[in-house]
XYZ file of C-alpha atoms in Angstrom:
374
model
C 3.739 52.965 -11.002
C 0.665 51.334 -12.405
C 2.180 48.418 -13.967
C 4.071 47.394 -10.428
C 0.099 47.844 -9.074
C -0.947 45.233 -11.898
C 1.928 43.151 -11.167
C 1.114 43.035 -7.235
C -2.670 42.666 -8.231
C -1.729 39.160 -10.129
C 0.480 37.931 -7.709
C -2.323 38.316 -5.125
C -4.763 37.142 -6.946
C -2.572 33.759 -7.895
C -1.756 33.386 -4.496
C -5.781 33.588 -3.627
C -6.149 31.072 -6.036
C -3.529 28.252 -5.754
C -5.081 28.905 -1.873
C -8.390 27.863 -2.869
C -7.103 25.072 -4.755
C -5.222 23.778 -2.159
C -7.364 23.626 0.320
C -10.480 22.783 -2.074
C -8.219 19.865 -2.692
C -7.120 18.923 1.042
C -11.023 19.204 1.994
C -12.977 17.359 -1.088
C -13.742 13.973 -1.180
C -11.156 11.329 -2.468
C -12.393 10.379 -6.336
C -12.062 6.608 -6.516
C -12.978 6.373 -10.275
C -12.901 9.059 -13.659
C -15.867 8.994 -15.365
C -14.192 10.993 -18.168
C -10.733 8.648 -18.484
C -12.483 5.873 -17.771
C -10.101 4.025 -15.079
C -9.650 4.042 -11.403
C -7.780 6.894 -9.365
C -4.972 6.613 -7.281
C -6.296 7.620 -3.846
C -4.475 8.685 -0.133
C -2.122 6.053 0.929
C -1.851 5.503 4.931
C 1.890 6.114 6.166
C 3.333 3.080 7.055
C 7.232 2.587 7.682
C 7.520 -0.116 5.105
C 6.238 2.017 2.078
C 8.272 4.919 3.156
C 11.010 3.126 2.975
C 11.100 1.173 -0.476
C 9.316 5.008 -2.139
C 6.117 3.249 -2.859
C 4.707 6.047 -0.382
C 6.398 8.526 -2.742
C 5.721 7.275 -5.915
C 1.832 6.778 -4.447
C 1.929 10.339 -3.305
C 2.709 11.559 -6.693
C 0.359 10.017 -8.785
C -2.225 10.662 -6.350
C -1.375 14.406 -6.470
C -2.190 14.086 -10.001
C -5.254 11.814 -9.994
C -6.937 14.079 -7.289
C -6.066 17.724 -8.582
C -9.077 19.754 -8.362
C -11.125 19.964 -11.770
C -8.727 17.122 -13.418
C -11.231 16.034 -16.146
C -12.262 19.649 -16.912
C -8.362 20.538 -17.273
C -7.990 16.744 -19.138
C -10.585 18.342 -21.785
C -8.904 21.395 -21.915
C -5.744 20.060 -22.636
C -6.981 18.269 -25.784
C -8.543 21.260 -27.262
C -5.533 23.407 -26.583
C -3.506 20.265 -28.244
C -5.593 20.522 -31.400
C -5.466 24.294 -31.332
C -1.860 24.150 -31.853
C -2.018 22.016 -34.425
C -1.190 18.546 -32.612
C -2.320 15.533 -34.376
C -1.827 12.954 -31.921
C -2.566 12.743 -27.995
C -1.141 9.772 -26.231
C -1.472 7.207 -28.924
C -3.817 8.496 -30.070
C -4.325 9.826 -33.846
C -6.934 13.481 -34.005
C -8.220 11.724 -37.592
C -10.426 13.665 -39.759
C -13.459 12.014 -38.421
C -12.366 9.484 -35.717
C -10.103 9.387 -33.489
C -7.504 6.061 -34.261
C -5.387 4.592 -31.842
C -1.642 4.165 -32.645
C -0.102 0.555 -33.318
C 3.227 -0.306 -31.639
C 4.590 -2.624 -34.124
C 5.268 -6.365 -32.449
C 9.087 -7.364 -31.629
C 10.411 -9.924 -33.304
C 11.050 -12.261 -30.563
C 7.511 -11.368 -28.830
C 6.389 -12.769 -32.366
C 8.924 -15.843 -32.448
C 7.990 -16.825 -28.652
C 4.242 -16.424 -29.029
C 4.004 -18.613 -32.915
C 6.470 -20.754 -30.941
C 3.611 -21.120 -27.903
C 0.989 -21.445 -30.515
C 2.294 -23.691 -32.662
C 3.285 -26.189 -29.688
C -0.164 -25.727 -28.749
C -1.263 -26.762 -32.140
C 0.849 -30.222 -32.191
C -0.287 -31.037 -28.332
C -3.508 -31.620 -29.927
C -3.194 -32.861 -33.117
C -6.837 -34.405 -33.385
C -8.630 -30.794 -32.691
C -9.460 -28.276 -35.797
C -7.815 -24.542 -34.940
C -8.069 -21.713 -36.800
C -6.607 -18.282 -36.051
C -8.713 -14.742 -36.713
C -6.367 -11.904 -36.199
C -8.443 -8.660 -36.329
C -6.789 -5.544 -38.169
C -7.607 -2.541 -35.926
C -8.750 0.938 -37.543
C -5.362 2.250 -38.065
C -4.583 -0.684 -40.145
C -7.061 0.105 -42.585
C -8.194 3.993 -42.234
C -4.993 5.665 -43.588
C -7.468 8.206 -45.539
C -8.483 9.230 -41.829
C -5.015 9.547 -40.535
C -4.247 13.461 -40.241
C -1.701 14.399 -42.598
C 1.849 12.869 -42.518
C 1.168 10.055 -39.710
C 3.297 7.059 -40.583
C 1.600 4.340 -42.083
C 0.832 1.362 -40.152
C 2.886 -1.674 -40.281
C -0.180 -4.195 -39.096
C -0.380 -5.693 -41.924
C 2.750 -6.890 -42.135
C 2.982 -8.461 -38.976
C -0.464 -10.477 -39.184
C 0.711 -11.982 -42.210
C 4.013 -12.744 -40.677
C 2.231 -14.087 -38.012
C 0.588 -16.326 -39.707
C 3.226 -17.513 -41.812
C 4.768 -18.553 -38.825
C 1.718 -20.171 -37.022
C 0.970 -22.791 -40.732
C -0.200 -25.146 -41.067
C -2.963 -23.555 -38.677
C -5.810 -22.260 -40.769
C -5.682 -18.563 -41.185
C -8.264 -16.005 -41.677
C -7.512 -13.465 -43.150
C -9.843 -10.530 -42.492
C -7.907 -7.513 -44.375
C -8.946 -8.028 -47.682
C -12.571 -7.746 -47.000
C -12.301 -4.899 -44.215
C -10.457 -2.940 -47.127
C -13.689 -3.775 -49.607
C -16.364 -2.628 -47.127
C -17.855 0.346 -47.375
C -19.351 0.017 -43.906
C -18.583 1.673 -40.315
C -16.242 -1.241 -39.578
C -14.871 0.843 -36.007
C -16.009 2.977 -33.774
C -15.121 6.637 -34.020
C -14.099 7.372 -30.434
C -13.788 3.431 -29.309
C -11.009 1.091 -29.945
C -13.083 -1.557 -30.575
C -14.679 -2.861 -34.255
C -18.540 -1.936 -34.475
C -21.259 -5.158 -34.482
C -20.771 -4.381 -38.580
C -17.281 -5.202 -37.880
C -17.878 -8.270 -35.919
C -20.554 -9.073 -38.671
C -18.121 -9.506 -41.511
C -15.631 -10.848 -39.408
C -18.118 -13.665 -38.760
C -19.404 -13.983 -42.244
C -15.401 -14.315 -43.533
C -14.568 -17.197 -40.292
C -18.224 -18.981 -41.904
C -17.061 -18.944 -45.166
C -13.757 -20.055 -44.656
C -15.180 -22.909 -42.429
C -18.027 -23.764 -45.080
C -20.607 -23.197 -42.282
C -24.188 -23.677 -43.702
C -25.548 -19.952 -42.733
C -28.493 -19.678 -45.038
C -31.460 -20.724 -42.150
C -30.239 -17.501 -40.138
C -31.180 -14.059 -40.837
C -30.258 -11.311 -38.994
C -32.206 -7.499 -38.231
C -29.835 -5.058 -37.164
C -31.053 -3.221 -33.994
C -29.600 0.362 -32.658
C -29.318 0.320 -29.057
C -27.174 3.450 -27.724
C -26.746 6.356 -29.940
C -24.330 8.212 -27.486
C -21.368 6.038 -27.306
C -18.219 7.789 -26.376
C -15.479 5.014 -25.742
C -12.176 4.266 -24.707
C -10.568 7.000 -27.285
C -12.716 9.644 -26.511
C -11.796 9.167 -22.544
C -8.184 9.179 -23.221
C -7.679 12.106 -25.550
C -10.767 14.442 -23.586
C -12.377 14.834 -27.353
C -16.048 14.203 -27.460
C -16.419 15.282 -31.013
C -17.363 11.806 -32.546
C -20.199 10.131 -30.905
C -21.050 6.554 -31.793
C -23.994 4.202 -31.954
C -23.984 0.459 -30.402
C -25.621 -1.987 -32.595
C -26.971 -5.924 -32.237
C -27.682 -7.733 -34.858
C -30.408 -10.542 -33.904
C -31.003 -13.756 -35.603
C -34.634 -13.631 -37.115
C -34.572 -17.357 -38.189
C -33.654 -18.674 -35.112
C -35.433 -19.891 -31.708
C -31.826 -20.184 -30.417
C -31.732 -21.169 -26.787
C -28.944 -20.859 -24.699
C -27.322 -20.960 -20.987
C -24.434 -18.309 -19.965
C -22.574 -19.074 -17.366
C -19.642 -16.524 -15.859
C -16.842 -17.978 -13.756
C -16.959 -15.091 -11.439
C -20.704 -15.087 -11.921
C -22.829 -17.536 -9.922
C -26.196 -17.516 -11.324
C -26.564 -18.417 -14.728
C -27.537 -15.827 -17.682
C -30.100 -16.635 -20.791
C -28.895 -13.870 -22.942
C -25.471 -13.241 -24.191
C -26.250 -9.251 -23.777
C -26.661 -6.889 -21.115
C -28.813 -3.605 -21.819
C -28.076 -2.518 -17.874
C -24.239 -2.174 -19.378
C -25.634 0.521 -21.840
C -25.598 3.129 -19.166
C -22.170 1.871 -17.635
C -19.326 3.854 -17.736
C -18.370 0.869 -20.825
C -20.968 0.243 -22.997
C -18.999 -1.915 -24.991
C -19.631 -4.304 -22.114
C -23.357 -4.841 -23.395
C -21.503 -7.812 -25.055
C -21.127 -10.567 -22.947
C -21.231 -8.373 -19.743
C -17.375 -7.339 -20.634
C -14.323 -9.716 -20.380
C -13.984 -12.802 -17.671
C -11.736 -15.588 -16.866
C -14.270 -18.269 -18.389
C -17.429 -17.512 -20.053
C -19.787 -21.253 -20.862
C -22.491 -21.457 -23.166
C -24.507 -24.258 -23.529
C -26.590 -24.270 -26.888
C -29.872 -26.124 -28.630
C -27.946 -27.210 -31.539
C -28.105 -30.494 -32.531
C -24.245 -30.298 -33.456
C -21.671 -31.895 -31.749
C -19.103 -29.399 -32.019
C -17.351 -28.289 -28.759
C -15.415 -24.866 -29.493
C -12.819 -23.220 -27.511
C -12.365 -19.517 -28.103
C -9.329 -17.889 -26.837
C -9.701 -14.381 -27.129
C -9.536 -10.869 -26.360
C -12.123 -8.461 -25.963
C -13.029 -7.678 -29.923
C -14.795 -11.302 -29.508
C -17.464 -10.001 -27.501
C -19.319 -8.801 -30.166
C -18.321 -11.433 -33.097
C -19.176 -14.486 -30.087
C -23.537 -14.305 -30.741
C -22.881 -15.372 -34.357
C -21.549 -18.411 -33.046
C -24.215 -20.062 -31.150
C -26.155 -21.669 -34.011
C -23.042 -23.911 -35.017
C -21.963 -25.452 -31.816
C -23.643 -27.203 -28.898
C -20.450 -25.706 -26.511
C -18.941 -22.299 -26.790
C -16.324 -22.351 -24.081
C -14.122 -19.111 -23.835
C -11.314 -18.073 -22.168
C -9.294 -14.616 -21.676
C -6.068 -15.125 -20.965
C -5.117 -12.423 -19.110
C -7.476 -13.122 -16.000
C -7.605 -16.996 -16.650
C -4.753 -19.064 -14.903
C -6.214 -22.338 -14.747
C -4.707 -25.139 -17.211
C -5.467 -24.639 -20.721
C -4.417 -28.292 -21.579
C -7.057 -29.467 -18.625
C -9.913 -27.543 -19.871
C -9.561 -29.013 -23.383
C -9.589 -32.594 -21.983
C -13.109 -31.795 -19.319
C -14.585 -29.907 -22.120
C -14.042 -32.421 -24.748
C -13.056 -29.632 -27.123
C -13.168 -30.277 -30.792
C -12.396 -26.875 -32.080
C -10.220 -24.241 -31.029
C -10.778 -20.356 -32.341
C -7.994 -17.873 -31.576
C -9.220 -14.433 -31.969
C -7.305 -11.285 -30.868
C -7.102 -7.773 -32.314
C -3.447 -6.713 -33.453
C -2.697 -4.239 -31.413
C -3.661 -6.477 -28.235
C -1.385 -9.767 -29.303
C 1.512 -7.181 -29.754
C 1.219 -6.059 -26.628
C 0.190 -9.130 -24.089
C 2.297 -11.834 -23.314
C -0.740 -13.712 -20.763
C -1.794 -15.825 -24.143
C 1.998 -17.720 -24.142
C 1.799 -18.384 -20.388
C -1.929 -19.647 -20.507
C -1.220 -21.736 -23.438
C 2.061 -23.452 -21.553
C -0.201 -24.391 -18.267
């Protein structure tokens, strides 16, 4: 008799409470944006006949069901803990390391590789008078298999950058894996895709070297300037066990002055960082004020060098190390620029050209073969 009282006492109790939900749910405001994931909500579509009938209403409505559940980032944190309590090693694609969290690598196709050399090297022999060089940026999992948990495949990154560049020669390569894999420094971020400004560092110092830049008038202090970082990872997964500091190195030896000037910016910016960023839901943006379709600097050198970067975001933090050695620094992101390439060489009078993408991102984006083609 008791146990069909306990019985009716749950179901009432789950009924009260999928109530409460509900119409917690049906009254609270819409949330436009998660703090926690880091990426915009699917809100409350209007019914219109159109959408109903091609199930973009439907497929709205279900994702919005999702996005707008009651207590979604508490139940997105508990999720992750209850993951690692039963002994998951991997959220997403996303690796639970022994002290980081590393983000999976989707190895590139081979005819994503073949059509994107074949886009680059066409590039290459449109202009045969301009220096290029090509910087393809391991990411953590191609170098931290010590912080992989135990039996995670191991990555096949390196393989496909030097396949990559085997296909882009004569273009000069950098290679940046041998001394990532000598460095004893922080090279990534724990809980952020993204390399550190020690990363970026050595990745500069390898690209000066290779170039035979003269770096010995600059000396640079490194300067902490967030020590509660949680990035990209972290929001994915719902683990906020590794917290990271945001570093900039500055140039001691230099009076460096320099214009900034955003495409979807008007005014113009004398600083390539923004501290306001630091408290954004992306600090990583402190570089550069994040990613844009065209980014101009104007420097004092005396050089007459005129450099093109093509990049994706992991250039954000390596581009300040640039600004001593050329008197241009024009850069483009090709996956919000759509203008001509070919154009902007010619009105910029471009002498150099610097490709630099992480691995993971040239695997997976196919805007830098269209941009290139325009």
């Amino acid at each position: 008799m008791k146990e069909k009282y306990y019985q009716l006492a749950f179901v009432i109790i789950m009924m009260v409470l999928i109530t409460a939900l509900s119409l917690y749910a049906w009254q609270k405001p819409q949330q436009t944006f998660s703090e926690t994931e880091k990426r915009n909500l699917t809100t409350k579509q209007a019914l219109e006949g159109t959408s109903l009938l091609d199930g973009t209403y439907q497929e709205n409505y279900e994702t919005m069901k999702n996005d707008q559940f009651p207590m979604r980032e508490q139940f997105v944190s508990m999720h992750a803990i209850f993951d690692q309590l039963m002994g998951n090693r991997k959220s997403k694609d996303v690796y639970l390391g022994k002290d980081a969290l590393v983000q999976d690598y989707t190895p590139m196709s081979a005819a994503q590789m073949n059509k994107m050399t074949e886009a680059i090297t066409a590039f290459q022999s449109a202009h045969p008078d301009v220096a290029m060089q090509m910087m393809i940026a391991p990411t953590a999992i191609g170098l931290s298999d010590n912080a992989l948990p135990f039996g995670a495949p191991r990555s096949k990154q390196e393989n496909d950058i030097k396949t990559f560049y085997q296909k882009v020669s004569p273009m000069n390569c950098i290679d940046l894996i041998e001394p990532f894999e000598k460095s004893e420094d922080l090279l990534y971020y724990r809980s952020d895709h993204h390399w550190t400004s020690s990363g970026a560092k050595l990745a500069f110092d390898t690209y000066a070297k290779a170039l035979s830049l003269d770096t010995g008038a600059n000396s640079y202090e490194q300067l902490y300037v967030k020590n509660d970082f949680y990035g990209t990872l972290a929001s994915k997964t719902g683990i906020y066990r590794y917290p990271d500091e945001i570093s900039v190195y500055l140039n001691q030896n230099s009076d460096d002055v320099y214009r900034v000037t955003y495409s979807d910016i008007e005014a113009s910016e004398y600083t390539l960082f923004d501290s306001t960023k630091l408290a954004s839901d992306n600090p990583y943006d402190f570089f550069l004020k994040g990613n844009h379709p065209l980014v101009q600097i104007e420097t004092a050198s005396t050089r007459r060098n005129h450099l093109l970067i093509i990049k994706d975001s992991y250039a954000n933090a390596l581009i300040p190390f640039l600004t001593p050695y050329y008197s241009t620094i024009t850069i483009i992101d090709p996956r919000y620029y759509f203008d001509s390439v070919n154009a902007l060489m010619q009105e910029k009078q471009i002498t150099d050209v610097l490709f630099l993408y992480n691995m993971t991102t040239l695997s997976q984006d196919t805007s830098l073969i269209d941009a290139l083609a325009s």
